Amino acid sequence: MKRQLILEDGTVFVGEAFGANVDRMGEVVFNTGMTGYQEVLSDPSYCGQIVTLTYPLIGNYGINRDDFESINPAISGFIVKEVADFPSNWRSEFSVDDYFKMKGIPGISGIDTRKLTKIIRKHGTLKGALANIEQHPDTVIESLRATVLCTDQVKKVSTKRAYPSPGRGRRVVLVDFGMKHGILRELNKRDCDVVVVPYNTTAEDILNLSPDGIMLSNGPGDPKDVPQAIDMIRGIQGKVPIFGICLGHQLFALANHANTFRLKFGHRGSNHPVKDLATGKIAITSQNHGYAVEEASLKGTQLEITHIALNDGTVEGLRHKEYPAFTVQYHPEASPGPEDANGLFDQFIAMIERSKAEGEIQCQNVQI
């Protein structure tokens, strides 16, 4: 069965349909990773987006139960050059086609994904639609141009209630803005006693959980669409150590009176080089974001840059000059991608231990 990919600029691609037989609109983006399509399709940060995979063959090792980054995918659709009908891997349980039918997600294959990527790189991220072949493109284009894409993606993908992931180590409150399970896995690996809370949890409620540290997760969309989180961060910083990733990094910057801006076509892939300014070392990182912190806006704040992207010079890491808090724009938990930056979780635990030790010394001095 044929299916159309129609962009708001009037470009039309015709390819083969796979997955669910439904029409969907969304923001069309591209990911440059060679592997990890299962983690990509289940990453909540892709909520409301139609994802183009630049690697030409997708689905060759199937879908398995272990590599998901969320229970229910939030993407609007998948665009690939070729989708494998008969995956071959000992862990495979479904083909991509079968899984997408099960989850109600449409896909399109057999189109020139290289040409599509060049269009996005030239013009920036575009609205698009996966539509039935019988629909007239002009009607879809008119509808696309008149549609304002949703701004409540974080609300859609965040947990609706708090829940524990018990451990015997330090207590970490993980604020879920669209959390990848990889973050939770890394904290559990370090035996943290994790409590996952919704995106709109107040500072008071978080502090009432007696955390030793607070993790601000990744998530979809524009950070300025989550003002509750900005107020919450202002209420907790200086009281508890903070580690922010991706959207958490951007929200931390906004809470400290910096600014964010929309990138032309975003950073999405598993091969982005990032420089640590303190050591001069380069890490190859996994990234997925459409917004970044504006470097000029950091002047006059209590934040300093710790990492930069070598591809375009954008801000990739921040540290608070006074409080125990640091953030990164990339994904140290990878999934998919390299694990060069995985040690940042150890730095977070070490920061918690230092903060606890300093607090105990201060209490002893007061008692004396």
Short mmCIF file of C-alpha atoms in Angstrom, two decimals:
data_model
loop_
_atom_site.label_atom_id
_atom_site.label_comp_id
_atom_site.label_asym_id
_atom_site.label_seq_id
_atom_site.Cartn_x
_atom_site.Cartn_y
_atom_site.Cartn_z
CA MET A 1 0.00 0.00 0.00
CA LYS A 2 1.26 3.47 -0.92
CA ARG A 3 1.56 6.36 1.56
CA GLN A 4 2.51 10.03 1.20
CA LEU A 5 4.87 12.18 3.24
CA ILE A 6 3.77 15.79 2.71
CA LEU A 7 5.76 18.77 4.04
CA GLU A 8 4.41 22.24 4.76
CA ASP A 9 6.73 23.73 2.10
CA GLY A 10 4.84 21.75 -0.58
CA THR A 11 7.31 18.87 -0.98
CA VAL A 12 5.66 15.48 -1.47
CA PHE A 13 7.27 12.05 -1.19
CA VAL A 14 5.44 8.86 -2.15
CA GLY A 15 6.55 5.57 -0.61
CA GLU A 16 5.39 2.27 0.85
CA ALA A 17 3.24 2.23 3.97
CA PHE A 18 4.12 0.12 6.99
CA GLY A 19 2.84 0.07 10.53
CA ALA A 20 -0.64 1.33 11.41
CA ASN A 21 -3.04 2.53 8.70
CA VAL A 22 -3.58 6.00 10.19
CA ASP A 23 -2.74 9.58 9.18
CA ARG A 24 -0.52 11.67 11.44
CA MET A 25 0.91 15.20 11.56
CA GLY A 26 4.08 16.17 13.37
CA GLU A 27 7.40 17.94 13.32
CA VAL A 28 9.69 16.17 10.82
CA VAL A 29 13.21 15.67 12.21
CA PHE A 30 16.16 13.41 11.40
CA ASN A 31 18.41 11.14 13.46
CA THR A 32 21.88 10.17 12.20
CA GLY A 33 22.46 7.07 14.36
CA MET A 34 23.44 3.86 12.57
CA THR A 35 21.88 1.61 15.23
CA GLY A 36 19.48 1.95 18.13
CA TYR A 37 16.23 2.49 16.24
CA GLN A 38 14.26 0.77 19.03
CA GLU A 39 15.58 3.22 21.62
CA VAL A 40 14.87 6.11 19.24
CA LEU A 41 11.26 5.13 18.59
CA SER A 42 10.63 4.73 22.34
CA ASP A 43 12.41 7.92 23.48
CA PRO A 44 9.74 10.25 24.99
CA SER A 45 11.74 13.27 23.78
CA TYR A 46 10.39 12.50 20.28
CA CYS A 47 6.80 13.13 21.41
CA GLY A 48 4.78 14.54 18.51
CA GLN A 49 7.61 14.19 15.98
CA ILE A 50 7.92 12.20 12.76
CA VAL A 51 11.45 10.79 12.84
CA THR A 52 13.58 10.31 9.73
CA LEU A 53 16.39 7.77 10.14
CA THR A 54 19.31 8.56 7.83
CA TYR A 55 20.79 5.05 8.03
CA PRO A 56 19.36 3.24 4.98
CA LEU A 57 18.25 -0.09 6.51
CA ILE A 58 16.07 -0.15 9.62
CA GLY A 59 14.56 -3.12 11.46
CA ASN A 60 17.15 -5.75 10.54
CA TYR A 61 17.55 -6.93 14.16
CA GLY A 62 13.87 -6.56 15.03
CA ILE A 63 12.23 -5.38 18.25
CA ASN A 64 12.91 -7.00 21.63
CA ARG A 65 11.51 -6.56 25.14
CA ASP A 66 14.69 -5.17 26.75
CA ASP A 67 15.76 -2.12 24.73
CA PHE A 68 12.82 0.22 25.24
CA GLU A 69 13.29 3.69 26.75
CA SER A 70 9.59 3.99 27.66
CA ILE A 71 6.58 1.68 27.85
CA ASN A 72 4.54 3.44 25.16
CA PRO A 73 6.18 5.25 22.22
CA ALA A 74 5.23 8.92 21.82
CA ILE A 75 6.47 9.48 18.26
CA SER A 76 3.99 10.37 15.52
CA GLY A 77 5.66 8.37 12.75
CA PHE A 78 8.80 6.84 11.20
CA ILE A 79 10.46 7.62 7.86
CA VAL A 80 13.03 5.16 6.48
CA LYS A 81 14.72 4.22 3.23
CA GLU A 82 14.16 0.48 3.71
CA VAL A 83 12.44 -1.47 6.49
CA ALA A 84 13.39 -5.12 7.05
CA ASP A 85 10.44 -7.51 6.71
CA PHE A 86 12.27 -10.48 8.23
CA PRO A 87 14.57 -9.42 11.09
CA SER A 88 17.34 -11.77 12.19
CA ASN A 89 18.47 -11.63 15.82
CA TRP A 90 18.21 -14.10 18.69
CA ARG A 91 16.43 -11.49 20.87
CA SER A 92 13.95 -10.37 18.20
CA GLU A 93 10.25 -10.76 19.09
CA PHE A 94 8.56 -8.49 16.51
CA SER A 95 9.35 -6.80 13.25
CA VAL A 96 9.16 -3.00 13.20
CA ASP A 97 6.06 -3.27 11.01
CA ASP A 98 4.27 -5.60 13.47
CA TYR A 99 5.23 -3.46 16.46
CA PHE A 100 4.02 -0.23 14.82
CA LYS A 101 0.70 -1.87 13.95
CA MET A 102 0.38 -2.96 17.58
CA LYS A 103 1.08 0.58 18.87
CA GLY A 104 -0.89 2.52 16.23
CA ILE A 105 2.14 4.27 14.66
CA PRO A 106 2.37 4.88 10.88
CA GLY A 107 5.57 4.55 8.89
CA ILE A 108 6.77 5.15 5.34
CA SER A 109 9.63 3.46 3.49
CA GLY A 110 11.10 3.57 0.03
CA ILE A 111 11.72 7.32 -0.12
CA ASP A 112 14.95 9.28 -0.57
CA THR A 113 15.82 10.00 3.07
CA ARG A 114 19.06 11.71 2.01
CA LYS A 115 17.09 14.25 -0.04
CA LEU A 116 14.64 14.77 2.85
CA THR A 117 17.50 15.35 5.31
CA LYS A 118 19.04 17.95 2.98
CA ILE A 119 15.70 19.79 2.81
CA ILE A 120 15.49 19.91 6.61
CA ARG A 121 19.12 21.04 6.93
CA LYS A 122 18.53 23.81 4.40
CA HIS A 123 15.13 25.09 5.52
CA GLY A 124 15.04 23.95 9.15
CA THR A 125 12.62 21.62 10.87
CA LEU A 126 9.27 21.46 9.03
CA LYS A 127 5.77 20.35 9.86
CA GLY A 128 4.75 17.28 7.92
CA ALA A 129 2.07 14.64 7.56
CA LEU A 130 1.95 10.93 6.80
CA ALA A 131 -1.21 10.69 4.71
CA ASN A 132 -3.24 8.17 2.75
CA ILE A 133 -2.29 8.10 -0.93
CA GLU A 134 -5.84 9.13 -1.89
CA GLN A 135 -5.65 12.48 -0.08
CA HIS A 136 -4.91 15.51 -2.25
CA PRO A 137 -1.58 17.09 -1.24
CA ASP A 138 -2.91 20.67 -1.50
CA THR A 139 -5.57 19.95 1.11
CA VAL A 140 -2.99 18.44 3.48
CA ILE A 141 -0.54 21.32 2.94
CA GLU A 142 -3.24 23.88 3.71
CA SER A 143 -4.11 21.99 6.89
CA LEU A 144 -0.44 21.75 7.90
CA ARG A 145 0.13 25.47 7.52
CA ALA A 146 -2.96 26.23 9.61
CA THR A 147 -2.08 23.78 12.38
CA VAL A 148 -0.22 24.82 15.52
CA LEU A 149 1.60 21.80 16.89
CA CYS A 150 0.93 20.95 20.53
CA THR A 151 2.96 22.57 23.30
CA ASP A 152 2.03 20.17 26.11
CA GLN A 153 4.36 17.29 25.19
CA VAL A 154 5.91 17.10 28.67
CA LYS A 155 2.47 16.73 30.24
CA LYS A 156 1.70 13.88 27.83
CA VAL A 157 4.83 11.82 28.55
CA SER A 158 5.51 12.53 32.23
CA THR A 159 4.36 10.06 34.87
CA LYS A 160 1.01 10.98 36.40
CA ARG A 161 1.97 9.92 39.91
CA ALA A 162 5.11 9.45 41.98
CA TYR A 163 6.57 5.95 42.34
CA PRO A 164 9.69 4.43 43.94
CA SER A 165 12.55 2.44 42.45
CA PRO A 166 14.12 1.27 45.71
CA GLY A 167 17.80 1.00 46.52
CA ARG A 168 19.98 1.09 49.63
CA GLY A 169 22.12 4.07 48.63
CA ARG A 170 21.47 7.81 48.58
CA ARG A 171 17.94 8.98 47.83
CA VAL A 172 17.57 10.68 44.44
CA VAL A 173 14.35 12.35 43.36
CA LEU A 174 14.09 12.00 39.59
CA VAL A 175 11.81 14.64 38.06
CA ASP A 176 10.20 13.07 34.99
CA PHE A 177 9.88 15.51 32.08
CA GLY A 178 9.88 12.59 29.64
CA MET A 179 12.47 10.38 31.28
CA LYS A 180 14.35 7.75 29.33
CA HIS A 181 14.60 4.49 31.26
CA GLY A 182 18.37 4.63 30.73
CA ILE A 183 18.61 7.38 33.36
CA LEU A 184 16.77 5.24 35.89
CA ARG A 185 18.96 2.24 35.02
CA GLU A 186 22.15 4.23 35.67
CA LEU A 187 20.89 5.43 39.05
CA ASN A 188 19.75 1.92 40.00
CA LYS A 189 23.16 0.59 38.94
CA ARG A 190 24.65 2.83 41.63
CA ASP A 191 22.15 1.51 44.18
CA CYS A 192 20.38 4.86 44.52
CA ASP A 193 17.03 4.91 46.28
CA VAL A 194 15.09 6.62 43.49
CA VAL A 195 11.70 8.31 43.69
CA VAL A 196 10.29 9.32 40.28
CA VAL A 197 7.92 12.30 40.42
CA PRO A 198 5.73 14.12 37.84
CA TYR A 199 7.01 17.18 35.97
CA ASN A 200 4.74 19.57 37.91
CA THR A 201 5.76 18.48 41.42
CA THR A 202 6.46 21.52 43.60
CA ALA A 203 9.76 22.31 45.29
CA GLU A 204 8.10 21.87 48.68
CA ASP A 205 6.80 18.39 47.83
CA ILE A 206 10.21 17.35 46.47
CA LEU A 207 12.05 18.58 49.57
CA ASN A 208 9.51 16.78 51.76
CA LEU A 209 10.80 13.52 50.26
CA SER A 210 14.17 14.21 51.99
CA PRO A 211 16.30 13.78 48.87
CA ASP A 212 20.10 13.59 48.92
CA GLY A 213 20.15 14.65 45.26
CA ILE A 214 17.77 15.68 42.49
CA MET A 215 17.89 14.58 38.85
CA LEU A 216 16.19 16.69 36.16
CA SER A 217 15.42 14.38 33.24
CA ASN A 218 15.29 14.79 29.49
CA GLY A 219 12.00 15.52 27.75
CA PRO A 220 10.35 16.89 24.61
CA GLY A 221 9.56 20.36 23.33
CA ASP A 222 10.35 23.94 24.26
CA PRO A 223 11.59 24.40 27.85
CA LYS A 224 9.66 27.67 28.07
CA ASP A 225 6.44 25.64 27.85
CA VAL A 226 7.17 24.23 31.34
CA PRO A 227 7.15 27.30 33.65
CA GLN A 228 6.21 25.18 36.69
CA ALA A 229 9.57 23.43 36.48
CA ILE A 230 11.47 26.72 36.39
CA ASP A 231 9.82 27.80 39.66
CA MET A 232 10.51 24.38 41.17
CA ILE A 233 14.23 24.50 40.31
CA ARG A 234 14.55 27.94 41.91
CA GLY A 235 13.02 26.49 45.06
CA ILE A 236 15.43 23.53 45.36
CA GLN A 237 18.81 24.79 44.13
CA GLY A 238 21.22 25.55 46.92
CA LYS A 239 19.40 23.10 49.19
CA VAL A 240 20.08 19.79 47.39
CA PRO A 241 22.66 18.78 44.73
CA ILE A 242 21.22 18.85 41.19
CA PHE A 243 22.12 17.01 37.97
CA GLY A 244 20.20 17.92 34.81
CA ILE A 245 20.12 16.21 31.40
CA CYS A 246 18.90 17.68 28.07
CA LEU A 247 15.56 19.42 28.83
CA GLY A 248 16.60 19.42 32.48
CA HIS A 249 19.74 21.32 31.44
CA GLN A 250 17.70 23.92 29.55
CA LEU A 251 15.22 24.37 32.41
CA PHE A 252 18.11 24.81 34.86
CA ALA A 253 19.50 27.59 32.65
CA LEU A 254 16.11 29.34 32.49
CA ALA A 255 15.72 29.06 36.27
CA ASN A 256 19.02 30.93 36.61
CA HIS A 257 17.93 33.78 34.29
CA ALA A 258 19.67 32.58 31.12
CA ASN A 259 17.82 32.13 27.83
CA THR A 260 17.17 29.29 25.37
CA PHE A 261 16.60 29.35 21.62
CA ARG A 262 15.34 27.02 18.89
CA LEU A 263 18.00 25.33 16.76
CA LYS A 264 17.53 25.28 12.99
CA PHE A 265 17.24 21.49 12.77
CA GLY A 266 18.39 20.23 16.17
CA HIS A 267 20.97 17.67 17.27
CA ARG A 268 19.76 14.08 16.98
CA GLY A 269 22.16 11.17 16.72
CA SER A 270 24.83 9.17 18.52
CA ASN A 271 28.07 10.65 17.19
CA HIS A 272 28.21 14.27 18.40
CA PRO A 273 31.65 15.38 19.69
CA VAL A 274 31.61 17.45 22.90
CA LYS A 275 34.60 19.12 24.56
CA ASP A 276 35.08 19.24 28.35
CA LEU A 277 36.57 22.70 28.89
CA ALA A 278 38.22 21.74 32.21
CA THR A 279 40.16 18.74 30.87
CA GLY A 280 40.24 19.41 27.12
CA LYS A 281 38.98 15.87 26.52
CA ILE A 282 36.52 15.09 23.73
CA ALA A 283 33.58 12.74 24.28
CA ILE A 284 31.44 11.26 21.51
CA THR A 285 27.88 11.71 22.74
CA SER A 286 24.27 10.77 22.10
CA GLN A 287 21.99 13.78 21.57
CA ASN A 288 18.32 14.54 20.94
CA HIS A 289 17.20 18.15 21.28
CA GLY A 290 15.74 20.98 19.23
CA TYR A 291 16.58 23.82 21.65
CA ALA A 292 19.82 25.05 23.22
CA VAL A 293 21.05 27.50 25.86
CA GLU A 294 22.00 30.91 24.47
CA GLU A 295 25.65 31.49 25.35
CA ALA A 296 25.42 35.31 25.47
CA SER A 297 22.57 35.11 27.99
CA LEU A 298 24.85 33.44 30.56
CA LYS A 299 26.72 36.71 31.14
CA GLY A 300 25.82 38.10 34.55
CA THR A 301 24.36 34.80 35.82
CA GLN A 302 25.84 32.42 38.39
CA LEU A 303 26.37 29.80 35.66
CA GLU A 304 29.56 28.91 33.82
CA ILE A 305 30.01 26.79 30.70
CA THR A 306 31.67 23.41 31.23
CA HIS A 307 31.16 21.73 27.83
CA ILE A 308 30.72 22.88 24.23
CA ALA A 309 29.65 21.12 21.02
CA LEU A 310 32.48 20.93 18.50
CA ASN A 311 30.12 20.80 15.51
CA ASP A 312 28.51 24.21 16.07
CA GLY A 313 29.93 25.66 19.30
CA THR A 314 26.64 25.51 21.23
CA VAL A 315 26.53 25.15 25.02
CA GLU A 316 26.63 21.49 26.11
CA GLY A 317 27.24 21.77 29.86
CA LEU A 318 26.77 24.18 32.77
CA ARG A 319 27.86 24.44 36.40
CA HIS A 320 26.54 26.71 39.13
CA LYS A 321 29.33 28.83 40.62
CA GLU A 322 27.91 28.74 44.14
CA TYR A 323 25.59 25.74 44.52
CA PRO A 324 26.30 22.01 43.99
CA ALA A 325 24.63 21.70 40.60
CA PHE A 326 25.68 20.80 37.06
CA THR A 327 23.89 19.93 33.82
CA VAL A 328 24.63 18.61 30.33
CA GLN A 329 22.76 18.97 27.06
CA TYR A 330 23.72 15.51 25.80
CA HIS A 331 22.76 12.05 27.10
CA PRO A 332 25.39 10.41 29.35
CA GLU A 333 23.11 7.38 29.71
CA ALA A 334 23.37 6.98 25.89
CA SER A 335 20.82 4.35 24.73
CA PRO A 336 21.51 4.39 21.88
CA GLY A 337 25.05 5.63 21.57
CA PRO A 338 28.54 5.64 23.06
CA GLU A 339 29.13 5.52 26.81
CA ASP A 340 32.00 8.03 26.90
CA ALA A 341 30.13 10.35 29.28
CA ASN A 342 28.66 7.68 31.57
CA GLY A 343 30.98 8.77 34.38
CA LEU A 344 28.88 11.89 34.94
CA PHE A 345 26.56 9.77 37.06
CA ASP A 346 29.53 8.93 39.29
CA GLN A 347 30.33 12.65 39.50
CA PHE A 348 26.74 13.27 40.61
CA ILE A 349 27.01 10.66 43.39
CA ALA A 350 30.38 12.13 44.45
CA MET A 351 28.81 15.61 44.58
CA ILE A 352 26.04 14.25 46.82
CA GLU A 353 28.61 12.67 49.16
CA ARG A 354 30.62 15.91 49.38
CA SER A 355 27.48 17.88 50.09
CA LYS A 356 26.43 15.48 52.84
CA ALA A 357 29.90 15.56 54.40
CA GLU A 358 29.98 19.36 54.38
CA GLY A 359 26.52 19.44 55.97
CA GLU A 360 27.64 17.11 58.76
CA ILE A 361 30.71 19.28 59.46
CA GLN A 362 28.53 22.38 59.69
CA CYS A 363 26.16 20.60 62.11
CA GLN A 364 29.12 19.58 64.30
CA ASN A 365 30.41 23.16 64.36
CA VAL A 366 26.99 24.43 65.41
CA GLN A 367 26.84 21.88 68.24
CA ILE A 368 30.30 22.88 69.47
#
